[in-house]
XYZ file of C-alpha atoms in Angstrom:
270
model
C 114.445 68.927 66.693
C 114.565 72.040 68.827
C 111.103 73.038 67.746
C 109.811 69.537 68.496
C 111.348 69.506 71.966
C 109.924 72.930 72.681
C 106.537 71.782 71.474
C 106.679 68.712 73.722
C 107.559 70.875 76.706
C 104.632 73.187 75.949
C 102.312 70.194 75.666
C 103.481 68.842 79.023
C 102.927 72.227 80.640
C 99.432 72.424 79.193
C 98.603 68.951 80.463
C 99.844 69.914 83.888
C 97.853 73.150 83.846
C 94.674 71.422 82.668
C 95.080 68.711 85.274
C 95.551 71.393 87.945
C 92.427 73.243 86.813
C 90.347 70.067 86.772
C 91.531 69.058 90.231
C 90.839 72.538 91.566
C 87.356 72.473 90.079
C 86.615 69.081 91.594
C 87.842 70.239 94.990
C 85.679 73.340 94.689
C 82.610 71.247 93.866
C 83.324 68.872 96.739
C 83.814 71.788 99.105
C 80.571 73.325 97.938
C 78.757 70.072 98.603
C 80.183 69.900 102.096
C 79.400 73.523 102.890
C 76.012 73.651 101.201
C 72.747 72.743 102.821
C 72.033 68.994 102.858
C 69.205 68.205 100.476
C 67.533 65.439 102.478
C 67.060 64.006 105.958
C 69.606 61.260 105.250
C 72.105 63.895 104.103
C 71.651 65.764 107.386
C 72.212 62.506 109.282
C 75.427 61.808 107.366
C 76.640 65.380 107.907
C 75.981 65.170 111.638
C 77.633 61.745 111.966
C 80.741 63.017 110.207
C 80.900 66.069 112.481
C 80.301 64.047 115.657
C 83.218 61.725 114.876
C 85.583 64.416 113.592
C 88.672 65.725 115.364
C 86.972 69.086 115.820
C 85.382 69.690 119.210
C 82.811 72.115 117.825
C 81.918 71.066 114.262
C 78.903 69.026 115.388
C 77.558 72.081 117.228
C 77.932 74.051 113.992
C 75.875 71.431 112.128
C 73.088 71.586 114.722
C 73.094 75.385 114.689
C 73.008 75.307 110.886
C 70.016 72.966 110.914
C 68.139 75.255 113.296
C 68.998 78.362 111.299
C 67.655 76.704 108.147
C 64.264 76.132 109.704
C 64.554 72.626 111.138
C 62.648 72.739 114.429
C 64.112 71.526 117.707
C 61.155 69.122 117.883
C 62.307 67.555 114.591
C 65.841 67.342 115.936
C 64.635 65.484 119.035
C 62.068 63.231 117.407
C 63.741 62.423 114.106
C 67.241 63.639 113.325
C 69.001 62.713 116.580
C 67.531 59.174 116.888
C 68.319 58.543 113.202
C 71.872 59.771 113.765
C 72.281 57.481 116.781
C 71.140 54.515 114.678
C 73.495 55.528 111.871
C 76.459 55.681 114.254
C 75.685 52.119 115.305
C 75.429 51.000 111.683
C 78.794 52.565 110.860
C 80.390 50.591 113.669
C 78.690 47.289 112.765
C 79.713 47.625 109.104
C 83.302 48.600 110.024
C 82.981 52.066 108.483
C 83.859 53.645 111.842
C 85.994 52.525 114.773
C 84.694 51.848 118.264
C 86.502 54.957 119.500
C 84.948 57.153 116.811
C 81.440 55.875 117.519
C 81.910 56.213 121.284
C 83.063 59.814 120.909
C 80.229 60.522 118.483
C 77.609 59.035 120.804
C 78.915 60.993 123.792
C 78.817 64.234 121.830
C 75.334 63.472 120.531
C 74.101 62.797 124.035
C 75.527 66.152 125.117
C 74.087 68.150 122.224
C 70.767 66.338 122.641
C 70.381 67.953 126.043
C 71.257 71.407 124.711
C 69.315 71.490 121.438
C 66.028 72.664 122.894
C 67.706 75.645 124.551
C 69.475 76.556 121.299
C 66.238 76.339 119.363
C 64.340 78.431 121.875
C 67.052 81.094 121.931
C 67.192 81.361 118.135
C 63.540 81.030 117.221
C 61.483 81.449 120.353
C 60.246 77.889 119.917
C 59.302 75.861 122.938
C 59.044 72.123 123.377
C 56.253 70.616 125.446
C 56.745 71.512 129.075
C 58.516 68.599 130.711
C 57.399 69.643 134.206
C 53.709 68.817 133.681
C 52.997 66.004 136.152
C 50.305 63.519 135.130
C 50.832 61.318 138.152
C 52.556 58.541 136.191
C 56.175 57.439 136.216
C 58.399 55.170 134.143
C 61.517 53.235 135.081
C 63.886 53.148 132.100
C 66.415 50.307 132.426
C 69.746 49.959 130.657
C 70.485 46.250 131.273
C 73.761 44.452 131.837
C 75.529 43.763 128.557
C 74.128 46.878 126.885
C 76.918 49.339 126.051
C 74.974 51.996 124.150
C 73.480 54.396 126.706
C 72.246 56.999 124.226
C 69.124 55.089 123.183
C 67.890 54.789 126.769
C 68.396 58.491 127.462
C 66.687 59.481 124.206
C 63.699 57.290 125.100
C 63.609 58.708 128.633
C 63.526 62.245 127.286
C 60.705 61.368 124.896
C 58.652 59.975 127.786
C 59.304 63.152 129.775
C 58.014 65.283 126.923
C 54.794 63.258 127.064
C 54.429 64.392 130.681
C 55.728 61.278 132.446
C 58.232 61.185 135.259
C 61.213 59.033 134.300
C 63.943 57.399 136.340
C 66.889 55.842 134.485
C 68.585 52.774 135.995
C 71.955 51.913 134.477
C 73.231 48.338 134.907
C 71.769 47.759 138.382
C 71.516 44.251 139.829
C 68.229 42.376 139.731
C 67.798 42.772 143.496
C 68.392 46.520 143.269
C 65.806 46.809 140.507
C 63.252 44.791 142.495
C 63.700 47.169 145.417
C 63.389 50.274 143.205
C 60.282 48.993 141.421
C 58.702 47.911 144.696
C 59.191 51.369 146.196
C 58.573 53.476 143.093
C 54.960 52.806 142.032
C 55.948 52.825 138.356
C 53.262 52.631 135.661
C 55.672 51.041 133.195
C 59.150 49.524 132.971
C 61.091 50.265 129.803
C 64.171 48.361 128.626
C 66.476 49.531 125.830
C 68.262 46.928 123.672
C 70.522 47.764 120.734
C 72.067 44.337 120.050
C 71.934 40.606 120.814
C 74.245 40.457 123.819
C 71.888 41.727 126.595
C 68.831 39.686 125.492
C 69.555 36.760 127.800
C 70.139 39.082 130.777
C 66.880 40.890 130.025
C 64.976 37.596 129.934
C 66.368 36.633 133.347
C 65.604 40.085 134.713
C 61.964 40.082 133.562
C 61.435 36.580 134.951
C 62.937 37.675 138.280
C 60.854 40.864 138.488
C 57.599 39.027 137.818
C 58.492 36.362 140.383
C 59.591 38.692 143.181
C 57.083 41.538 142.786
C 53.517 41.164 143.988
C 52.413 43.483 141.199
C 54.848 44.016 138.339
C 54.170 46.923 135.946
C 54.047 46.112 132.221
C 57.535 45.609 130.796
C 58.176 47.239 127.436
C 61.258 46.643 125.300
C 62.463 49.069 122.651
C 65.690 49.987 120.903
C 67.434 49.408 117.594
C 67.637 45.629 117.994
C 63.875 45.109 118.213
C 63.499 46.467 114.688
C 64.721 43.122 113.346
C 62.761 39.886 113.491
C 64.342 38.251 116.537
C 61.140 37.314 118.454
C 62.289 39.462 121.378
C 58.905 39.245 123.090
C 58.885 35.461 123.118
C 62.516 35.172 124.173
C 62.349 37.689 127.023
C 58.806 37.455 128.369
C 58.220 41.181 127.840
C 54.646 42.434 127.699
C 55.193 44.656 124.668
C 57.779 45.338 121.958
C 57.651 48.939 120.723
C 59.367 51.268 118.284
C 58.452 54.601 119.862
C 57.581 56.207 123.192
C 54.098 57.020 121.930
C 53.460 53.367 121.052
C 54.576 52.300 124.537
C 52.281 54.861 126.158
C 49.296 53.731 124.097
C 49.872 49.998 124.683
C 50.205 50.495 128.445
C 47.125 52.705 128.577
C 48.970 55.713 129.977
C 47.977 59.336 129.567
C 50.193 61.790 127.678
C 50.475 65.547 127.628
C 49.181 65.567 124.043
C 45.936 63.883 125.115
C 45.664 66.108 128.163
C 46.052 69.293 126.126
C 43.700 68.002 123.414
C 40.895 67.168 125.859
C 41.409 70.474 127.639
C 41.075 72.340 124.353
C 37.872 70.427 123.501
C 36.312 71.567 126.764
C 36.977 75.247 126.097
């Protein structure tokens, strides 16, 4: 009996030890996955979303710095990774995988790091984004309408227009009369509206109708944002001139010039 009891105790100890080793190994693998380089664009997006919503005030900056150090250009961050991350934050909220507070904090941090990424990239790699100060004599009014809570999309779009050489003014939740006055005085070549969900659609429809009624010459109105990616007939419901999915598409549809075209034609003449 004594031998049997001793053997049972030894077996229990072995089970405990094996279980400990297995758990340690699994934790090590999980840690390695977290610390290792993401293997795809979607993995980078998930990593950045997690860092943006974390309790740490600096972990998202570490992710951005890591991406730059691994060869991801600041242009790719601006054009691809950051917009995809903004969309993913919205999806996490809609599907109840993140709270409103977490997404709000994440969006605010992303908006902040969005402004700083080009400087980080230039300092680390000597890279340089297209000069935003090149004036092509065209300007855009970017509107964030009433009922639209997500400001990041409008600021991302505004920055993309600037990098195409356009002057951009952002109007956040102004009244229809205020917008009529600004458009009438501003000589804008295009009006952009950012929509990320259903709620502001009715307000946008009323706004566009009011602008076209009150202005002697209303610039083309272009609507973009996450919500237009779904089949909601936004153009028909709002009276917008164009529905777009990128700044470049908006520029082409409105017949505006961009820095890319300017530089290309200049190079052809050399």
